[in-house]
PDB file of C-alpha atoms in Angstrom:
ATOM      1  CA  MET J   1      68.776  35.913 318.627  1.00 79.00           C
ATOM      2  CA  ALA J   2      70.967  35.622 321.576  1.00 77.00           C
ATOM      3  CA  HIS J   3      69.614  32.104 322.027  1.00 75.00           C
ATOM      4  CA  ARG J   4      70.471  31.117 318.419  1.00 82.00           C
ATOM      5  CA  LEU J   5      74.151  32.580 318.849  1.00 84.00           C
ATOM      6  CA  ALA J   6      74.504  30.866 322.023  1.00 79.00           C
ATOM      7  CA  GLU J   7      73.684  27.507 320.422  1.00 80.00           C
ATOM      8  CA  ALA J   8      75.928  28.345 317.627  1.00 85.00           C
ATOM      9  CA  ALA J   9      78.660  28.662 319.800  1.00 84.00           C
ATOM     10  CA  THR J  10      78.048  25.538 321.684  1.00 82.00           C
ATOM     11  CA  GLU J  11      78.143  23.767 318.474  1.00 82.00           C
ATOM     12  CA  TRP J  12      81.382  25.452 317.479  1.00 85.00           C
ATOM     13  CA  THR J  13      82.795  24.542 320.818  1.00 85.00           C
ATOM     14  CA  HIS J  14      81.765  20.976 320.407  1.00 82.00           C
ATOM     15  CA  ARG J  15      83.648  20.997 317.035  1.00 82.00           C
ATOM     16  CA  TYR J  16      86.549  22.686 318.627  1.00 85.00           C
ATOM     17  CA  VAL J  17      86.735  20.018 321.464  1.00 83.00           C
ATOM     18  CA  ALA J  18      86.421  17.064 318.916  1.00 80.00           C
ATOM     19  CA  THR J  19      89.179  18.327 316.719  1.00 82.00           C
ATOM     20  CA  THR J  20      91.323  19.972 318.922  1.00 85.00           C
ATOM     21  CA  LEU J  21      91.182  18.331 322.256  1.00 85.00           C
ATOM     22  CA  TRP J  22      90.100  14.792 321.058  1.00 81.00           C
ATOM     23  CA  GLY J  23      92.236  14.853 317.958  1.00 80.00           C
ATOM     24  CA  TYR J  24      89.542  13.983 315.313  1.00 76.00           C
ATOM     25  CA  ALA J  25      90.094  14.961 311.875  1.00 69.00           C
ATOM     26  CA  ASP J  26      88.077  17.933 310.969  1.00 70.00           C
ATOM     27  CA  ASP J  27      85.836  16.010 308.400  1.00 70.00           C
ATOM     28  CA  ILE J  28      85.345  13.284 310.885  1.00 64.00           C
ATOM     29  CA  ALA J  29      84.490  15.736 313.867  1.00 58.00           C
ATOM     30  CA  ALA J  30      81.278  16.881 311.904  1.00 65.00           C
ATOM     31  CA  LEU J  31      80.130  13.153 312.411  1.00 69.00           C
ATOM     32  CA  VAL J  32      81.261  12.811 316.130  1.00 71.00           C
ATOM     33  CA  PRO J  33      78.607  11.412 317.939  1.00 72.00           C
ATOM     34  CA  GLY J  34      77.280  12.379 321.572  1.00 79.00           C
ATOM     35  CA  ILE J  35      75.160  15.053 323.283  1.00 85.00           C
ATOM     36  CA  ARG J  36      75.684  18.371 324.957  1.00 86.00           C
ATOM     37  CA  PRO J  37      73.142  18.373 327.916  1.00 88.00           C
ATOM     38  CA  ALA J  38      72.773  21.745 329.466  1.00 87.00           C
ATOM     39  CA  ILE J  39      72.330  22.551 333.063  1.00 89.00           C
ATOM     40  CA  GLY J  40      68.469  23.514 333.576  1.00 85.00           C
ATOM     41  CA  TYR J  41      67.323  21.666 330.913  1.00 84.00           C
ATOM     42  CA  PRO J  42      65.142  18.177 331.276  1.00 85.00           C
ATOM     43  CA  SER J  43      68.301  15.829 331.577  1.00 85.00           C
ATOM     44  CA  MET J  44      69.969  17.993 334.231  1.00 87.00           C
ATOM     45  CA  PRO J  45      67.369  19.859 335.845  1.00 90.00           C
ATOM     46  CA  ASP J  46      69.419  21.062 339.205  1.00 92.00           C
ATOM     47  CA  GLN J  47      70.217  24.653 338.251  1.00 92.00           C
ATOM     48  CA  GLY J  48      72.634  24.447 341.606  1.00 93.00           C
ATOM     49  CA  ILE J  49      75.043  22.368 339.656  1.00 93.00           C
ATOM     50  CA  VAL J  50      76.190  25.586 337.831  1.00 94.00           C
ATOM     51  CA  HIS J  51      77.770  26.587 341.347  1.00 94.00           C
ATOM     52  CA  VAL J  52      79.594  23.435 341.167  1.00 93.00           C
ATOM     53  CA  LEU J  53      80.936  24.321 337.809  1.00 93.00           C
ATOM     54  CA  ASP J  54      81.759  27.787 338.705  1.00 95.00           C
ATOM     55  CA  ARG J  55      84.181  26.587 341.361  1.00 95.00           C
ATOM     56  CA  ILE J  56      85.911  24.791 338.545  1.00 94.00           C
ATOM     57  CA  LEU J  57      85.922  27.033 335.617  1.00 92.00           C
ATOM     58  CA  ASP J  58      85.326  30.552 337.364  1.00 95.00           C
ATOM     59  CA  TYR J  59      82.504  31.980 335.190  1.00 95.00           C
ATOM     60  CA  GLU J  60      83.872  35.437 336.176  1.00 95.00           C
ATOM     61  CA  GLU J  61      86.954  35.200 334.214  1.00 95.00           C
ATOM     62  CA  PHE J  62      84.643  34.875 331.064  1.00 92.00           C
ATOM     63  CA  GLY J  63      82.528  37.722 331.983  1.00 95.00           C
ATOM     64  CA  ILE J  64      79.613  35.671 333.274  1.00 95.00           C
ATOM     65  CA  GLU J  65      77.934  36.217 336.342  1.00 96.00           C
ATOM     66  CA  VAL J  66      76.224  33.731 338.676  1.00 95.00           C
ATOM     67  CA  SER J  67      72.941  34.532 340.480  1.00 94.00           C
ATOM     68  CA  GLU J  68      72.260  32.750 343.796  1.00 92.00           C
ATOM     69  CA  HIS J  69      69.750  30.534 342.094  1.00 91.00           C
ATOM     70  CA  GLY J  70      72.107  29.339 339.609  1.00 91.00           C
ATOM     71  CA  SER J  71      71.243  31.723 336.487  1.00 91.00           C
ATOM     72  CA  LEU J  72      73.502  32.900 334.235  1.00 92.00           C
ATOM     73  CA  TYR J  73      74.157  36.573 332.981  1.00 92.00           C
ATOM     74  CA  PRO J  74      74.215  37.561 330.251  1.00 88.00           C
ATOM     75  CA  THR J  75      71.014  35.538 329.993  1.00 83.00           C
ATOM     76  CA  ALA J  76      72.115  34.053 326.659  1.00 79.00           C
ATOM     77  CA  SER J  77      74.710  32.120 328.480  1.00 83.00           C
ATOM     78  CA  THR J  78      74.533  28.673 329.069  1.00 81.00           C
ATOM     79  CA  THR J  79      76.488  25.636 330.593  1.00 85.00           C
ATOM     80  CA  GLY J  80      76.704  21.965 329.965  1.00 84.00           C
ATOM     81  CA  LEU J  81      78.534  18.957 329.332  1.00 87.00           C
ATOM     82  CA  ILE J  82      79.881  17.352 326.168  1.00 85.00           C
ATOM     83  CA  LEU J  83      79.585  13.429 326.067  1.00 83.00           C
ATOM     84  CA  PRO J  84      81.052  11.847 323.111  1.00 77.00           C
ATOM     85  CA  ASN J  85      79.640   8.307 323.797  1.00 77.00           C
ATOM     86  CA  PRO J  86      77.810   7.300 320.662  1.00 77.00           C
ATOM     87  CA  ASP J  87      75.213   5.501 322.844  1.00 85.00           C
ATOM     88  CA  SER J  88      74.610   8.954 324.649  1.00 85.00           C
ATOM     89  CA  ARG J  89      70.746  10.077 324.348  1.00 87.00           C
ATOM     90  CA  TYR J  90      68.792  12.885 325.806  1.00 86.00           C
ATOM     91  CA  PHE J  91      66.202  12.056 328.011  1.00 84.00           C
ATOM     92  CA  SER J  92      63.907  13.794 330.780  1.00 83.00           C
ATOM     93  CA  VAL J  93      64.108  13.185 334.260  1.00 80.00           C
ATOM     94  CA  GLY J  94      60.315  13.552 334.823  1.00 83.00           C
ATOM     95  CA  THR J  95      58.640  13.935 338.219  1.00 87.00           C
ATOM     96  CA  ILE J  96      60.828  13.632 341.125  1.00 89.00           C
ATOM     97  CA  GLY J  97      59.442  12.027 344.064  1.00 93.00           C
ATOM     98  CA  VAL J  98      59.822  13.098 347.731  1.00 94.00           C
ATOM     99  CA  ASP J  99      62.084  10.097 348.511  1.00 96.00           C
ATOM    100  CA  GLN J 100      64.109  10.737 345.498  1.00 95.00           C
ATOM    101  CA  ARG J 101      64.348  14.505 346.246  1.00 94.00           C
ATOM    102  CA  LYS J 102      65.181  13.848 350.086  1.00 96.00           C
ATOM    103  CA  ASP J 103      67.874  11.211 348.932  1.00 97.00           C
ATOM    104  CA  TYR J 104      69.240  13.757 346.340  1.00 95.00           C
ATOM    105  CA  ALA J 105      69.126  16.573 348.828  1.00 95.00           C
ATOM    106  CA  ARG J 106      71.167  14.439 351.171  1.00 96.00           C
ATOM    107  CA  ARG J 107      73.783  13.460 348.529  1.00 95.00           C
ATOM    108  CA  ARG J 108      74.283  17.025 347.565  1.00 93.00           C
ATOM    109  CA  GLY J 109      74.543  17.992 351.107  1.00 94.00           C
ATOM    110  CA  LEU J 110      71.719  20.379 350.941  1.00 94.00           C
ATOM    111  CA  THR J 111      68.502  20.787 352.914  1.00 95.00           C
ATOM    112  CA  LEU J 112      65.199  20.147 351.093  1.00 95.00           C
ATOM    113  CA  ASP J 113      64.432  23.747 351.358  1.00 94.00           C
ATOM    114  CA  GLN J 114      67.856  24.587 349.747  1.00 93.00           C
ATOM    115  CA  LEU J 115      67.545  22.031 346.903  1.00 93.00           C
ATOM    116  CA  SER J 116      64.217  23.596 346.379  1.00 92.00           C
ATOM    117  CA  VAL J 117      65.764  26.790 345.184  1.00 91.00           C
ATOM    118  CA  PHE J 118      67.565  24.983 342.225  1.00 90.00           C
ATOM    119  CA  LEU J 119      65.160  22.093 341.436  1.00 88.00           C
ATOM    120  CA  PRO J 120      61.529  23.177 341.483  1.00 77.00           C
TER     121      PRO J 120
END
């Protein structure tokens, strides 16, 4: 039930952003294209990005706790992006090679061991 409520809240937030922040009319907002990729899901598997967003959004202010591994509590909490581009598509990152993992860790400023906590 909590998962369904979290999804409904995400849908409401997308509509709110479209109508209030982006200025779409309410009847058009229902048709606003785009995607809402969530951190930890296949298109953004690095759970550590939660810590980056926490520094920006301060989840504690919303009553959300962040674990050292980037998990959110209450567990029905989620975080992601709203991308309004009509060409936006969901995708899966797939298997990440060792060379890609090393490069990504370097760009994130993490060791491979630190990255493995967030990106199994």
